[in-house]
Amino acid sequence: MHPSTALACVIVDELVRGGVREAVLAPGSRSAPLAYALEAADRAGRLRLHVRVDERSAAFLALGMARASGRPVPVVTTSGTAVANLHPAVLEAHHSGIPLVVVSADRPAELRGTGANQTTAQPGIFAGALRWEADLPAPASVPPGAAGEWRSTVCRALAAAVGAPPGWAGPVHLNVSFRDPLVPDLADVVGSEGSGVPEGRAGGGPWTLVDRVPAAPAEPVEPGERTVVLLGDLPTPDLAHRATAWAAAAGWPVLAEPFGALPVGESVVPHGVLVAGRVARGAEGLQHLVPERVVVVGRLTLFRELGALSRLPGVRVEQVSAVPAWTDPGHVVERVRPLGALEQPVEPTVGADGWVSAWLEAGRAMTPAVVEAVGLGDGRMTGVGDGQAGEATPTVTGPGVAITVAASLQADDVLVLGSSNGPRDLALVLGAVPVPACRVVANRGLAGIDGTVSTAVGVALAHEAGRAVALMGDLTFLHDANGLLIGPDEPRPDLTIVVVNDDGGGIFSTLEYGEPQRNATPLSAAATERVFGTPHGTDLGALCAAHHVGHTRVTTLAGLRDTLARPTEGLRVVEVPLDRTAHRPLRDRLR
């Protein structure tokens, strides 16, 4: 067996022994030995292989599967720019703590710096964003110690990816050089041991088994009468559920961003972000809600209103963090505790019930106005905007779409949120109607719009129970349109993608760039429209048709609700057109 074939077979075999069940391949010539080995493992039922032609899409597909499953997922590429295209997903995995395993094929090291085709300095290309990396040299033969060297290297990569021994999970990079020939001998049985493949441990286990070290018990958070919990992004829905239950038991209201799981609980404040903003601005009648302490659980990434609450004079800020690098852009955090603090009960203080009730009442008082503003009519999810002849159809809004999507889900479903307006819209309207405490996945590490379709496909492929639904804007959808490019022989997800199409970057109209005084003249308005609005006029239906993906266009919330209620298999896109100019007036009205 050729040395390159043997090395590739060992790498794939040890990945499987280490728990890998899904792998993504973006094919190329230099990675051919790995492609043969992966295909053989897939054919043998040892893992499931997903082949993609776009490396960026492939990386986010792997990231989505790793995020949903908690298992390391490798993405395998050839050399050159193929590796550089993985960088956005590597950065997201780094900032989110996702076990993404990059396996890049390379030419022999002596060709670096010689001008050889498709050759660059791949080791170190992801510097600063990795938990671990290694550069395996191209073997000219299969030496006696190859089994230990090659297999233990793979084990180190997998251990670092999942954060064992004690550490933070995240991306790793295994750069593997191969010499010609890159194809196996016709007589070789690729993927099997024997015939020149250095064998692994007897029994099928990994070469090196790494035990996880349990975290030390955390100290409990001290009781406090006027404490508010700000709930941000958390890695799993279990943590989000644990956080809301912990806060309720302590007698503390929860103001939540919609990540980890949809925030549902007896102390979760309806429209909490809106209430927080009014309290932070000193709104009349809400002075009694000013907290003495804020406890941030997870990572806040969405709303300035929550940050403003933390910066009020005299407010003590603490954090319960899922990662060693806690989030504190305002430099106000006084104490950081690990997630184990959520397992330590906090005795509620005298008057805790009244404190929670006051926040809940403030949130509930906003519900009628929110329901009316976002086009939910009487607040029920039935009979809203039927669009029948002679009837008035409520204006479709982003928050209305978001809550309609959320209300259509069941507890075992998963919701994938794109960046930009989608999660903001959902957070503003949460509490208007009942929603399940289902899982919510979003790329909040760097909160970019790139790779969202591919991430959603990956989440759907790895989600073992319930439906998968994604909600995103048109630019997010178009930015990763190659996520729809799935070959006829590849596993296909059961996934519904709801695209809120306002023909451009609607979020900018709600920020300072969309302030009326900055767009008071035709010239300034045209400039803002061009460089921030970025209209595109793309026919999403035609784009979906080109990829053989089902497409439905709905113009009412009732139509959206009915479409989501219909069972479906495979990948489909539901487009909901909106008027981008309505975003800012709606946000101003809600706030």
PDB file of C-alpha atoms in Angstrom, residues 496-500 550-554 572-577:
ATOM      1  CA  THR A 496     -37.675  24.607   6.318  1.00  0.00           C
ATOM      2  CA  ILE A 497     -35.917  27.936   5.732  1.00  0.00           C
ATOM      3  CA  VAL A 498     -38.101  30.997   6.302  1.00  0.00           C
ATOM      4  CA  VAL A 499     -36.606  33.988   4.481  1.00  0.00           C
ATOM      5  CA  VAL A 500     -37.819  37.450   5.461  1.00  0.00           C
ATOM      6  CA  GLY A 550     -39.059  23.830  -3.113  1.00  0.00           C
ATOM      7  CA  HIS A 551     -40.114  27.473  -2.762  1.00  0.00           C
ATOM      8  CA  THR A 552     -43.306  29.061  -1.434  1.00  0.00           C
ATOM      9  CA  ARG A 553     -44.078  32.774  -1.220  1.00  0.00           C
ATOM     10  CA  VAL A 554     -46.576  33.895   1.439  1.00  0.00           C
ATOM     11  CA  ARG A 572     -37.836  23.926   1.299  1.00  0.00           C
ATOM     12  CA  VAL A 573     -37.757  27.723   1.374  1.00  0.00           C
ATOM     13  CA  VAL A 574     -40.669  29.893   2.505  1.00  0.00           C
ATOM     14  CA  GLU A 575     -40.293  33.520   1.409  1.00  0.00           C
ATOM     15  CA  VAL A 576     -42.105  36.318   3.245  1.00  0.00           C
ATOM     16  CA  PRO A 577     -41.772  39.751   1.559  1.00  0.00           C
TER      17      PRO A 577
END
